[in-house]
C-alpha cells in the first residue's frame, strides 16, 4: 500500500504540489475578501452610529430646559423689567412679580394661565390697544412682538432676533452666522439648519418669522 502511494506521489508529485498550492491561494484570498467585507460592514455600522449620536445630542440639548427662567415683562404693569422664575410658573406669576397690572391694563388680551418660558417677553396692553392678532400669531404668547410684524430672519439684528421666544444671545449669534454662511435663508425652514434649533424650537418660531 505504501509502495503504491509512493509510486503515485513520485508519478504525480508536481501535479499534487500544484493542487495544494492552488488550494492554499484560494483559501488565502477567500480569507482576505471576507476580512475586507467585515471591515467594510463595521465601518458602515460606525457611520450609522455617528449619524445617530449627534441627532440624539441635539434632541437632548433641545429638550433640556433651564432651571431658572428669565422673563421680560413690558407694558401696563407697575414694575416692568426682567425677572427670574422657575419651571411651572405662569404669566399671572410674572405679573405679580412686576407689581401687578396698572389701572390702564387690558387683561382680557392676556392669557394669565400660560406657562412661562426662558427669554419670553410678556407684553401687557392698555385698554384700547389692539394686540390680539399678534398674540394669536404667537400661539398664545402674551406680547412677544408688540409691533405685530414678523421678524425677518434675513434682516433682523442680534437684538431683534432675541425678541423671539427661546432665542438668547448665543442662538441669535448662531442664526446670524448661518445667515452669513448661506448668503440668506431661502425659506423659514432653513432656520433648522442653525445649530441648536430643532423641530421643537422651529414650531414655536415659524408663525413669528419671515424670510
CSV table of C-alpha atoms in Angstrom, one decimal:
chain,number,residue,atom,x,y,z
A,1,UNK,CA,0.0,0.0,0.0
A,2,UNK,CA,2.8,2.4,1.0
A,3,UNK,CA,4.7,1.4,-2.1
A,4,UNK,CA,1.6,2.2,-4.2
A,5,UNK,CA,1.2,5.6,-2.6
A,6,UNK,CA,4.9,6.3,-3.0
A,7,UNK,CA,4.7,5.4,-6.6
A,8,UNK,CA,1.7,7.7,-7.1
A,9,UNK,CA,3.5,10.5,-5.3
A,10,UNK,CA,6.5,10.2,-7.5
A,11,UNK,CA,4.5,10.0,-10.6
A,12,UNK,CA,2.2,12.9,-9.9
A,13,UNK,CA,4.3,14.9,-7.4
A,14,UNK,CA,4.2,18.1,-9.4
A,15,UNK,CA,0.5,17.9,-10.0
A,16,UNK,CA,-0.2,17.3,-6.3
A,17,UNK,CA,2.0,20.1,-5.2
A,18,UNK,CA,0.4,22.5,-7.7
A,19,UNK,CA,-3.1,21.5,-6.5
A,20,UNK,CA,-2.0,22.1,-2.9
A,21,UNK,CA,-0.6,25.5,-3.7
A,22,UNK,CA,-3.7,26.4,-5.6
A,23,UNK,CA,-5.9,25.4,-2.7
A,24,UNK,CA,-3.7,27.4,-0.4
A,25,UNK,CA,-4.0,30.5,-2.6
A,26,UNK,CA,-7.8,30.1,-2.8
A,27,UNK,CA,-8.0,29.9,1.0
A,28,UNK,CA,-5.8,32.9,1.5
A,29,UNK,CA,-7.8,35.1,-0.9
A,30,UNK,CA,-11.1,34.0,0.5
A,31,UNK,CA,-10.0,35.0,4.0
A,32,UNK,CA,-8.7,38.4,2.7
A,33,UNK,CA,-12.0,39.1,0.9
A,34,UNK,CA,-14.0,38.0,4.0
A,35,UNK,CA,-11.9,40.2,6.2
A,36,UNK,CA,-12.3,43.2,3.9
A,37,UNK,CA,-16.1,42.7,3.8
A,38,UNK,CA,-16.2,42.5,7.6
A,39,UNK,CA,-14.2,45.7,7.9
A,40,UNK,CA,-16.5,47.4,5.4
A,41,UNK,CA,-19.6,46.4,7.4
A,42,UNK,CA,-18.0,47.6,10.6
A,43,UNK,CA,-17.2,51.0,9.1
A,44,UNK,CA,-20.8,51.3,7.7
A,45,UNK,CA,-22.2,50.4,11.2
A,46,UNK,CA,-20.0,53.0,12.8
A,47,UNK,CA,-21.0,55.6,10.3
A,48,UNK,CA,-24.6,54.9,11.1
A,49,UNK,CA,-23.9,55.2,14.9
A,50,UNK,CA,-22.1,58.5,14.3
A,51,UNK,CA,-25.1,59.9,12.4
A,52,UNK,CA,-27.4,58.9,15.3
A,53,UNK,CA,-25.2,60.2,18.1
A,54,UNK,CA,-25.2,63.9,17.1
A,55,UNK,CA,-29.0,63.8,16.5
A,56,UNK,CA,-29.5,62.4,20.0
A,57,UNK,CA,-27.3,65.1,21.4
A,58,UNK,CA,-29.2,67.8,19.6
A,59,UNK,CA,-32.5,66.4,20.7
A,60,UNK,CA,-31.3,66.2,24.3
A,61,UNK,CA,-30.0,69.7,24.2
A,62,UNK,CA,-33.3,70.9,22.8
A,63,UNK,CA,-35.3,69.1,25.5
A,64,UNK,CA,-33.2,70.4,28.3
A,65,UNK,CA,-34.9,73.3,29.9
A,66,UNK,CA,-33.0,75.8,32.1
A,67,UNK,CA,-33.9,75.6,35.8
A,68,UNK,CA,-34.1,79.4,36.1
A,69,UNK,CA,-36.3,81.2,33.5
A,70,UNK,CA,-35.8,84.9,32.8
A,71,UNK,CA,-38.9,86.7,31.5
A,72,UNK,CA,-39.1,90.3,30.3
A,73,UNK,CA,-42.4,91.9,31.1
A,74,UNK,CA,-43.3,95.1,29.4
A,75,UNK,CA,-46.4,97.4,29.1
A,76,UNK,CA,-49.1,98.1,31.6
A,77,UNK,CA,-47.6,96.7,34.8
A,78,UNK,CA,-46.3,98.5,37.9
A,79,UNK,CA,-42.7,97.5,37.5
A,80,UNK,CA,-41.7,96.4,34.0
A,81,UNK,CA,-38.4,94.6,33.8
A,82,UNK,CA,-36.7,91.2,33.7
A,83,UNK,CA,-37.5,88.7,36.4
A,84,UNK,CA,-36.5,85.2,37.3
A,85,UNK,CA,-38.9,82.3,37.5
A,86,UNK,CA,-38.9,78.6,37.8
A,87,UNK,CA,-40.4,75.9,35.7
A,88,UNK,CA,-44.2,75.7,36.1
A,89,UNK,CA,-44.7,79.4,36.8
A,90,UNK,CA,-47.3,81.2,34.7
A,91,UNK,CA,-48.0,84.6,33.3
A,92,UNK,CA,-50.0,85.5,36.3
A,93,UNK,CA,-46.9,84.9,38.4
A,94,UNK,CA,-44.9,87.2,36.1
A,95,UNK,CA,-47.5,90.0,36.5
A,96,UNK,CA,-47.4,89.5,40.3
A,97,UNK,CA,-43.7,89.8,40.4
A,98,UNK,CA,-43.9,93.0,38.3
A,99,UNK,CA,-46.1,94.6,41.0
A,100,UNK,CA,-49.4,93.8,39.3
A,101,UNK,CA,-51.3,95.4,36.5
A,102,UNK,CA,-51.6,99.1,36.1
A,103,UNK,CA,-55.0,100.8,36.0
A,104,UNK,CA,-54.8,101.1,32.3
A,105,UNK,CA,-54.0,97.4,31.6
A,106,UNK,CA,-56.3,95.3,29.4
A,107,UNK,CA,-56.0,91.9,31.0
A,108,UNK,CA,-58.6,90.5,28.6
A,109,UNK,CA,-55.9,90.2,25.9
A,110,UNK,CA,-53.5,88.3,28.1
A,111,UNK,CA,-53.5,84.5,28.8
A,112,UNK,CA,-52.8,84.6,32.5
A,113,UNK,CA,-52.6,80.8,32.8
A,114,UNK,CA,-49.9,80.4,30.1
A,115,UNK,CA,-46.7,78.7,31.3
A,116,UNK,CA,-43.7,81.0,31.0
A,117,UNK,CA,-40.6,80.1,29.0
A,118,UNK,CA,-37.0,81.3,29.3
A,119,UNK,CA,-36.3,84.5,27.4
A,120,UNK,CA,-40.0,85.1,27.0
A,121,UNK,CA,-41.4,88.6,26.5
A,122,UNK,CA,-44.7,89.3,28.2
A,123,UNK,CA,-46.4,92.4,26.9
A,124,UNK,CA,-49.5,93.8,28.7
A,125,UNK,CA,-51.5,96.1,26.5
A,126,UNK,CA,-53.5,99.1,27.7
A,127,UNK,CA,-57.2,99.3,27.2
A,128,UNK,CA,-57.9,100.1,23.5
A,129,UNK,CA,-54.7,98.8,22.3
A,130,UNK,CA,-55.1,96.1,19.7
A,131,UNK,CA,-52.7,93.2,20.2
A,132,UNK,CA,-55.0,90.2,19.8
A,133,UNK,CA,-53.8,89.5,16.3
A,134,UNK,CA,-50.2,89.5,17.4
A,135,UNK,CA,-50.9,87.2,20.3
A,136,UNK,CA,-52.8,84.7,18.1
A,137,UNK,CA,-49.9,84.6,15.7
A,138,UNK,CA,-47.6,84.0,18.7
A,139,UNK,CA,-49.5,80.8,19.6
A,140,UNK,CA,-50.9,82.1,22.8
A,141,UNK,CA,-47.8,84.0,23.8
A,142,UNK,CA,-48.5,87.2,25.7
A,143,UNK,CA,-46.9,90.0,23.7
A,144,UNK,CA,-43.6,88.9,22.2
A,145,UNK,CA,-43.6,91.5,19.5
A,146,UNK,CA,-45.7,94.4,20.3
A,147,UNK,CA,-45.2,95.8,16.8
A,148,UNK,CA,-47.0,92.8,15.3
A,149,UNK,CA,-44.6,92.5,12.4
A,150,UNK,CA,-43.0,89.2,11.7
A,151,UNK,CA,-39.2,89.1,12.3
A,152,UNK,CA,-37.3,88.8,9.0
A,153,UNK,CA,-34.6,86.3,9.8
A,154,UNK,CA,-32.6,87.6,6.8
A,155,UNK,CA,-32.6,91.2,8.1
A,156,UNK,CA,-33.0,91.0,11.9
A,157,UNK,CA,-30.3,92.3,14.1
A,158,UNK,CA,-28.9,90.4,17.0
A,159,UNK,CA,-31.2,92.3,19.4
A,160,UNK,CA,-34.3,91.8,17.2
A,161,UNK,CA,-33.7,88.0,17.0
A,162,UNK,CA,-33.6,87.9,20.8
A,163,UNK,CA,-37.2,89.1,20.9
A,164,UNK,CA,-38.2,85.6,19.6
A,165,UNK,CA,-39.1,83.1,22.3
A,166,UNK,CA,-36.3,80.7,23.2
A,167,UNK,CA,-33.7,82.8,21.3
A,168,UNK,CA,-31.0,84.2,23.5
A,169,UNK,CA,-27.7,85.9,22.6
A,170,UNK,CA,-25.9,82.7,21.6
A,171,UNK,CA,-28.7,81.4,19.4
A,172,UNK,CA,-29.2,84.8,17.8
A,173,UNK,CA,-25.5,84.9,17.0
A,174,UNK,CA,-25.7,81.4,15.6
A,175,UNK,CA,-28.6,82.4,13.3
A,176,UNK,CA,-26.6,85.4,12.0
A,177,UNK,CA,-23.6,83.2,11.5
A,178,UNK,CA,-25.6,80.7,9.5
A,179,UNK,CA,-27.2,83.5,7.5
A,180,UNK,CA,-23.8,84.9,6.6
A,181,UNK,CA,-22.6,81.4,5.7
A,182,UNK,CA,-25.6,80.7,3.4
A,183,UNK,CA,-25.9,84.2,2.0
A,184,UNK,CA,-29.5,84.3,3.1
A,185,UNK,CA,-32.2,81.9,4.3
A,186,UNK,CA,-34.3,80.8,1.3
A,187,UNK,CA,-37.2,79.7,3.5
A,188,UNK,CA,-38.0,80.0,7.2
A,189,UNK,CA,-37.5,76.2,7.4
A,190,UNK,CA,-33.8,76.9,6.8
A,191,UNK,CA,-33.7,78.1,10.4
A,192,UNK,CA,-33.5,74.5,11.3
A,193,UNK,CA,-30.0,74.4,9.8
A,194,UNK,CA,-28.8,76.6,12.7
A,195,UNK,CA,-27.1,74.6,15.4
A,196,UNK,CA,-29.3,74.2,18.4
A,197,UNK,CA,-32.6,74.9,16.6
A,198,UNK,CA,-34.5,71.7,16.0
A,199,UNK,CA,-38.1,70.9,15.1
A,200,UNK,CA,-39.4,71.8,18.6
A,201,UNK,CA,-37.9,75.2,18.6
A,202,UNK,CA,-38.9,75.8,15.0
A,203,UNK,CA,-42.5,75.0,15.7
A,204,UNK,CA,-42.5,77.8,18.3
A,205,UNK,CA,-41.0,80.3,15.9
A,206,UNK,CA,-42.5,79.6,12.4
A,207,UNK,CA,-45.5,81.8,12.9
A,208,UNK,CA,-43.4,84.7,14.2
A,209,UNK,CA,-40.7,84.9,11.4
A,210,UNK,CA,-40.4,85.5,7.7
A,211,UNK,CA,-37.5,85.2,5.2
